[in-house]
Amino acid sequence: KAGVTQTPRYLIKTRGQQVTLSCSPISGHRSVSWYQQTPGQGLQFLFEYFSETQRNKGNFPGRFSGRQFSNSRSEMNVSTLELGDSALYLCASSQQGPRNNSPLHFGNGTRLTVT
Amino acid sequence: GNSVTQMEGPVTLSEEAFLTINCTYTATGYPSLFWYVQYPGEGLQLLLKATKADDKGSNKGFEATYRKETTSFHLEKGSVQVSDSAVYFCAGYNNNDMRFGAGTRLTVKP
């Protein structure tokens, strides 16, 4: 079974631009969560999608948005990039999501650098 | 709010040494607790979990017991191997909120 796939692996953008990150979950998994990982803040929850609906949202500004498609693939968009958005963005899929104690399966992440 | 605090690393041990990585949680109610591990070059993966007080999660020789009285979920292994070198994350889920600790980097030397 293929694991969680995130594309691209690396991105370099300049301030003010926008970016879209993609995540393909494990086949059969309906929940996709996104996390931001930085050395100072650790892993911070962005949002969770389940069956194309946002089920949970973390404490991030509206510049961070996402969506999920009918095949469970998910995209995350960040608009008006700031230097502080530089981070590793991780996607995790699970069958039912963390509320059902389903284990999360993480991708290798997309490393975003904003200059 | 909910939070998870784990001991800061890095931790360096010799092979066959005893490992403890401390983790405590703060939550309203009783969260489900997890340990995730990230091996070099790989994504995070679930190591073990416990969903209620006094539960013990175990996997690959690692154990952690959900202690309600001390709000802790410390990770232990009796004899570490070089292949256990990784970053370990404690996590808790409560009221639609999943929180991770900052991660502890473990290096095991032969």
mmCIF file of C-alpha atoms in Angstrom:
data_model
loop_
_atom_site.group_PDB
_atom_site.id
_atom_site.type_symbol
_atom_site.label_atom_id
_atom_site.label_comp_id
_atom_site.label_asym_id
_atom_site.label_seq_id
_atom_site.Cartn_x
_atom_site.Cartn_y
_atom_site.Cartn_z
ATOM 1 C CA LYS A 1 0.000 0.000 0.000
ATOM 2 C CA ALA A 2 1.437 3.378 -0.969
ATOM 3 C CA GLY A 3 2.013 5.832 1.851
ATOM 4 C CA VAL A 4 0.995 9.454 2.124
ATOM 5 C CA THR A 5 2.458 11.460 -0.732
ATOM 6 C CA GLN A 6 3.120 15.161 -0.528
ATOM 7 C CA THR A 7 4.174 17.335 -3.432
ATOM 8 C CA PRO A 8 6.314 19.208 -4.011
ATOM 9 C CA ARG A 9 9.054 18.273 -1.550
ATOM 10 C CA TYR A 10 10.630 21.725 -1.631
ATOM 11 C CA LEU A 11 9.357 25.193 -2.507
ATOM 12 C CA ILE A 12 10.958 28.590 -2.499
ATOM 13 C CA LYS A 13 8.657 31.592 -2.707
ATOM 14 C CA THR A 14 8.950 35.321 -2.077
ATOM 15 C CA ARG A 15 6.926 37.401 0.324
ATOM 16 C CA GLY A 16 3.473 38.287 -0.922
ATOM 17 C CA GLN A 17 3.162 35.300 -3.224
ATOM 18 C CA GLN A 18 0.749 32.451 -2.718
ATOM 19 C CA VAL A 19 1.442 28.728 -2.685
ATOM 20 C CA THR A 20 -0.509 25.483 -3.025
ATOM 21 C CA LEU A 21 0.631 22.224 -1.459
ATOM 22 C CA SER A 22 -0.799 18.837 -2.336
ATOM 23 C CA CYS A 23 -1.371 15.675 -0.323
ATOM 24 C CA SER A 24 -2.491 12.241 -1.512
ATOM 25 C CA PRO A 25 -3.620 10.088 1.419
ATOM 26 C CA ILE A 26 -3.358 6.350 1.796
ATOM 27 C CA SER A 27 -6.020 4.599 -0.238
ATOM 28 C CA GLY A 28 -9.207 4.227 1.794
ATOM 29 C CA HIS A 29 -8.355 6.974 4.261
ATOM 30 C CA ARG A 30 -11.017 9.657 4.454
ATOM 31 C CA SER A 31 -9.402 12.027 6.945
ATOM 32 C CA VAL A 32 -6.558 14.364 6.020
ATOM 33 C CA SER A 33 -4.928 16.694 8.541
ATOM 34 C CA TRP A 34 -2.337 19.380 7.959
ATOM 35 C CA TYR A 35 0.392 20.479 10.370
ATOM 36 C CA GLN A 36 3.054 23.152 10.363
ATOM 37 C CA GLN A 37 6.393 22.134 11.856
ATOM 38 C CA THR A 38 8.980 24.718 12.873
ATOM 39 C CA PRO A 39 11.997 24.461 15.195
ATOM 40 C CA GLY A 40 10.534 27.014 17.587
ATOM 41 C CA GLN A 41 6.879 25.962 17.686
ATOM 42 C CA GLY A 42 7.062 22.247 16.994
ATOM 43 C CA LEU A 43 4.063 20.635 15.291
ATOM 44 C CA GLN A 44 1.017 22.882 15.107
ATOM 45 C CA PHE A 45 -2.365 21.752 13.819
ATOM 46 C CA LEU A 46 -3.738 23.650 10.830
ATOM 47 C CA PHE A 47 -6.942 21.839 9.870
ATOM 48 C CA GLU A 48 -8.571 18.487 9.270
ATOM 49 C CA TYR A 49 -10.781 17.436 6.382
ATOM 50 C CA PHE A 50 -13.089 14.449 6.342
ATOM 51 C CA SER A 51 -15.185 13.493 3.323
ATOM 52 C CA GLU A 52 -14.572 16.885 1.658
ATOM 53 C CA THR A 53 -15.662 18.870 4.737
ATOM 54 C CA GLN A 54 -13.438 20.811 7.093
ATOM 55 C CA ARG A 55 -14.044 19.158 10.421
ATOM 56 C CA ASN A 56 -11.536 21.009 12.573
ATOM 57 C CA LYS A 57 -9.419 24.106 12.392
ATOM 58 C CA GLY A 58 -6.385 25.245 14.330
ATOM 59 C CA ASN A 59 -5.360 28.730 15.322
ATOM 60 C CA PHE A 60 -3.980 30.075 12.065
ATOM 61 C CA PRO A 61 -4.951 33.196 10.125
ATOM 62 C CA GLY A 62 -7.361 33.085 7.200
ATOM 63 C CA ARG A 63 -4.424 33.198 4.781
ATOM 64 C CA PHE A 64 -4.172 29.468 5.394
ATOM 65 C CA SER A 65 -6.911 27.500 3.706
ATOM 66 C CA GLY A 66 -7.485 24.039 2.387
ATOM 67 C CA ARG A 67 -9.841 21.736 0.633
ATOM 68 C CA GLN A 68 -10.427 18.066 0.031
ATOM 69 C CA PHE A 69 -11.588 16.423 -3.153
ATOM 70 C CA SER A 70 -13.927 13.502 -3.652
ATOM 71 C CA ASN A 71 -10.962 11.108 -3.971
ATOM 72 C CA SER A 72 -9.744 12.324 -0.530
ATOM 73 C CA ARG A 73 -6.751 14.152 -1.974
ATOM 74 C CA SER A 74 -6.221 17.458 -0.236
ATOM 75 C CA GLU A 75 -4.631 20.774 -1.032
ATOM 76 C CA MET A 76 -3.474 23.519 1.268
ATOM 77 C CA ASN A 77 -3.119 27.106 0.139
ATOM 78 C CA VAL A 78 -1.255 29.950 1.778
ATOM 79 C CA SER A 79 -1.824 33.423 0.381
ATOM 80 C CA THR A 80 0.206 36.594 0.886
ATOM 81 C CA LEU A 81 3.209 34.671 2.160
ATOM 82 C CA GLU A 82 5.213 36.023 5.081
ATOM 83 C CA LEU A 83 8.750 35.165 6.144
ATOM 84 C CA GLY A 84 7.337 33.438 9.220
ATOM 85 C CA ASP A 85 5.483 30.949 7.025
ATOM 86 C CA SER A 86 8.775 29.204 6.278
ATOM 87 C CA ALA A 87 8.313 25.731 7.706
ATOM 88 C CA LEU A 88 7.864 22.047 7.000
ATOM 89 C CA TYR A 89 4.213 21.379 6.190
ATOM 90 C CA LEU A 90 3.085 17.877 7.040
ATOM 91 C CA CYS A 91 0.025 16.060 5.877
ATOM 92 C CA ALA A 92 -1.394 13.094 7.771
ATOM 93 C CA SER A 93 -4.136 10.721 6.722
ATOM 94 C CA SER A 94 -6.191 8.289 8.761
ATOM 95 C CA GLN A 95 -9.236 6.140 8.243
ATOM 96 C CA GLN A 96 -11.583 7.979 10.582
ATOM 97 C CA GLY A 97 -9.503 10.808 11.953
ATOM 98 C CA PRO A 98 -8.031 11.457 15.407
ATOM 99 C CA ARG A 99 -11.436 11.728 17.091
ATOM 100 C CA ASN A 100 -11.856 7.971 16.613
ATOM 101 C CA ASN A 101 -8.286 7.304 17.768
ATOM 102 C CA SER A 102 -7.372 6.244 14.249
ATOM 103 C CA PRO A 103 -3.577 6.435 13.930
ATOM 104 C CA LEU A 104 -2.233 9.229 11.778
ATOM 105 C CA HIS A 105 0.024 8.330 8.849
ATOM 106 C CA PHE A 106 2.304 11.188 7.911
ATOM 107 C CA GLY A 107 3.902 12.136 4.628
ATOM 108 C CA ASN A 108 7.487 13.368 4.380
ATOM 109 C CA GLY A 109 6.315 16.955 4.149
ATOM 110 C CA THR A 110 6.790 19.958 1.912
ATOM 111 C CA ARG A 111 9.545 22.315 2.995
ATOM 112 C CA LEU A 112 8.516 25.873 2.202
ATOM 113 C CA THR A 113 11.061 28.675 2.283
ATOM 114 C CA VAL A 114 9.829 32.256 1.996
ATOM 115 C CA THR A 115 12.443 34.864 1.077
ATOM 116 C CA GLY B 1 -6.434 24.757 26.782
ATOM 117 C CA ASN B 2 -4.841 21.433 25.965
ATOM 118 C CA SER B 3 -1.074 21.085 25.877
ATOM 119 C CA VAL B 4 1.611 18.421 25.817
ATOM 120 C CA THR B 5 5.040 18.925 27.320
ATOM 121 C CA GLN B 6 7.897 16.522 26.753
ATOM 122 C CA MET B 7 11.489 16.549 27.891
ATOM 123 C CA GLU B 8 13.813 18.424 25.635
ATOM 124 C CA GLY B 9 16.660 16.657 23.966
ATOM 125 C CA PRO B 10 18.843 15.757 22.530
ATOM 126 C CA VAL B 11 19.313 12.491 24.367
ATOM 127 C CA THR B 12 22.406 10.395 23.689
ATOM 128 C CA LEU B 13 22.663 6.850 25.032
ATOM 129 C CA SER B 14 24.864 3.849 24.571
ATOM 130 C CA GLU B 15 23.403 0.673 23.121
ATOM 131 C CA GLU B 16 21.519 -1.441 25.705
ATOM 132 C CA ALA B 17 20.977 1.536 28.017
ATOM 133 C CA PHE B 18 17.597 2.244 29.621
ATOM 134 C CA LEU B 19 15.516 4.988 28.020
ATOM 135 C CA THR B 20 12.944 7.296 29.548
ATOM 136 C CA ILE B 21 11.432 10.260 27.735
ATOM 137 C CA ASN B 22 9.059 12.219 29.934
ATOM 138 C CA CYS B 23 5.714 13.512 28.712
ATOM 139 C CA THR B 24 2.993 15.299 30.634
ATOM 140 C CA TYR B 25 -0.309 16.672 29.415
ATOM 141 C CA THR B 26 -2.698 19.404 30.420
ATOM 142 C CA ALA B 27 -6.299 19.014 29.325
ATOM 143 C CA THR B 28 -9.873 19.400 30.417
ATOM 144 C CA GLY B 29 -10.930 15.804 30.735
ATOM 145 C CA TYR B 30 -8.891 12.795 29.721
ATOM 146 C CA PRO B 31 -7.247 12.855 26.315
ATOM 147 C CA SER B 32 -6.137 9.914 24.235
ATOM 148 C CA LEU B 33 -2.348 9.812 24.321
ATOM 149 C CA PHE B 34 0.140 8.784 21.673
ATOM 150 C CA TRP B 35 3.821 8.452 20.965
ATOM 151 C CA TYR B 36 4.922 9.046 17.391
ATOM 152 C CA VAL B 37 8.414 8.381 16.047
ATOM 153 C CA GLN B 38 10.234 9.901 13.092
ATOM 154 C CA TYR B 39 13.162 7.861 11.790
ATOM 155 C CA PRO B 40 15.774 9.630 9.643
ATOM 156 C CA GLY B 41 14.389 10.383 6.191
ATOM 157 C CA GLU B 42 10.906 9.094 7.008
ATOM 158 C CA GLY B 43 7.556 10.558 8.009
ATOM 159 C CA LEU B 44 6.162 10.403 11.529
ATOM 160 C CA GLN B 45 4.546 7.101 12.404
ATOM 161 C CA LEU B 46 2.546 5.910 15.353
ATOM 162 C CA LEU B 47 4.647 4.022 17.900
ATOM 163 C CA LEU B 48 2.016 3.324 20.574
ATOM 164 C CA LYS B 49 -1.122 4.736 22.129
ATOM 165 C CA ALA B 50 -3.362 4.609 25.208
ATOM 166 C CA THR B 51 -6.924 5.834 25.234
ATOM 167 C CA LYS B 52 -7.838 5.719 28.926
ATOM 168 C CA ALA B 53 -6.307 5.907 32.371
ATOM 169 C CA ASP B 54 -4.076 2.984 33.410
ATOM 170 C CA ASP B 55 -3.860 1.722 29.827
ATOM 171 C CA LYS B 56 -0.378 0.643 28.778
ATOM 172 C CA GLY B 57 0.660 1.041 25.159
ATOM 173 C CA SER B 58 3.541 -1.062 23.888
ATOM 174 C CA ASN B 59 5.336 -1.685 20.620
ATOM 175 C CA LYS B 60 8.863 -2.667 19.503
ATOM 176 C CA GLY B 61 9.988 -2.962 23.131
ATOM 177 C CA PHE B 62 8.745 0.530 24.012
ATOM 178 C CA GLU B 63 6.102 1.060 26.684
ATOM 179 C CA ALA B 64 4.127 3.965 28.093
ATOM 180 C CA THR B 65 1.455 3.948 30.797
ATOM 181 C CA TYR B 66 -1.348 6.491 30.999
ATOM 182 C CA ARG B 67 -1.090 7.857 34.553
ATOM 183 C CA LYS B 68 -4.101 9.948 35.416
ATOM 184 C CA GLU B 69 -2.817 10.954 38.855
ATOM 185 C CA THR B 70 0.364 12.491 37.452
ATOM 186 C CA THR B 71 -1.091 13.379 34.001
ATOM 187 C CA SER B 72 1.885 11.641 32.440
ATOM 188 C CA PHE B 73 2.651 9.254 29.601
ATOM 189 C CA HIS B 74 6.392 8.626 29.848
ATOM 190 C CA LEU B 75 8.036 6.529 27.135
ATOM 191 C CA GLU B 76 10.383 3.764 28.295
ATOM 192 C CA LYS B 77 12.530 1.055 26.771
ATOM 193 C CA GLY B 78 14.683 -1.313 28.738
ATOM 194 C CA SER B 79 17.503 -1.729 26.222
ATOM 195 C CA VAL B 80 17.858 0.658 23.305
ATOM 196 C CA GLN B 81 19.455 -0.207 19.984
ATOM 197 C CA VAL B 82 21.234 1.927 17.399
ATOM 198 C CA SER B 83 18.170 1.509 15.171
ATOM 199 C CA ASP B 84 16.055 3.358 17.779
ATOM 200 C CA SER B 85 17.825 6.607 16.907
ATOM 201 C CA ALA B 86 15.007 8.929 15.873
ATOM 202 C CA VAL B 87 12.889 11.863 16.999
ATOM 203 C CA TYR B 88 10.056 10.947 19.384
ATOM 204 C CA PHE B 89 6.877 13.016 19.713
ATOM 205 C CA CYS B 90 4.327 12.751 22.477
ATOM 206 C CA ALA B 91 0.780 13.739 21.444
ATOM 207 C CA GLY B 92 -2.660 14.045 22.987
ATOM 208 C CA TYR B 93 -6.133 14.264 21.483
ATOM 209 C CA ASN B 94 -9.044 15.809 23.379
ATOM 210 C CA ASN B 95 -12.169 17.707 22.316
ATOM 211 C CA ASN B 96 -11.290 17.832 18.621
ATOM 212 C CA ASP B 97 -7.836 19.155 19.465
ATOM 213 C CA MET B 98 -4.670 17.208 18.591
ATOM 214 C CA ARG B 99 -1.511 18.522 20.262
ATOM 215 C CA PHE B 100 2.075 17.418 19.814
ATOM 216 C CA GLY B 101 5.062 17.911 22.057
ATOM 217 C CA ALA B 102 8.187 19.569 20.680
ATOM 218 C CA GLY B 103 9.917 16.264 19.974
ATOM 219 C CA THR B 104 12.950 14.616 21.576
ATOM 220 C CA ARG B 105 15.875 13.552 19.427
ATOM 221 C CA LEU B 106 17.418 10.265 20.574
ATOM 222 C CA THR B 107 20.837 9.119 19.385
ATOM 223 C CA VAL B 108 22.012 5.643 20.347
ATOM 224 C CA LYS B 109 25.722 4.946 19.968
ATOM 225 C CA PRO B 110 27.172 1.459 19.508
#
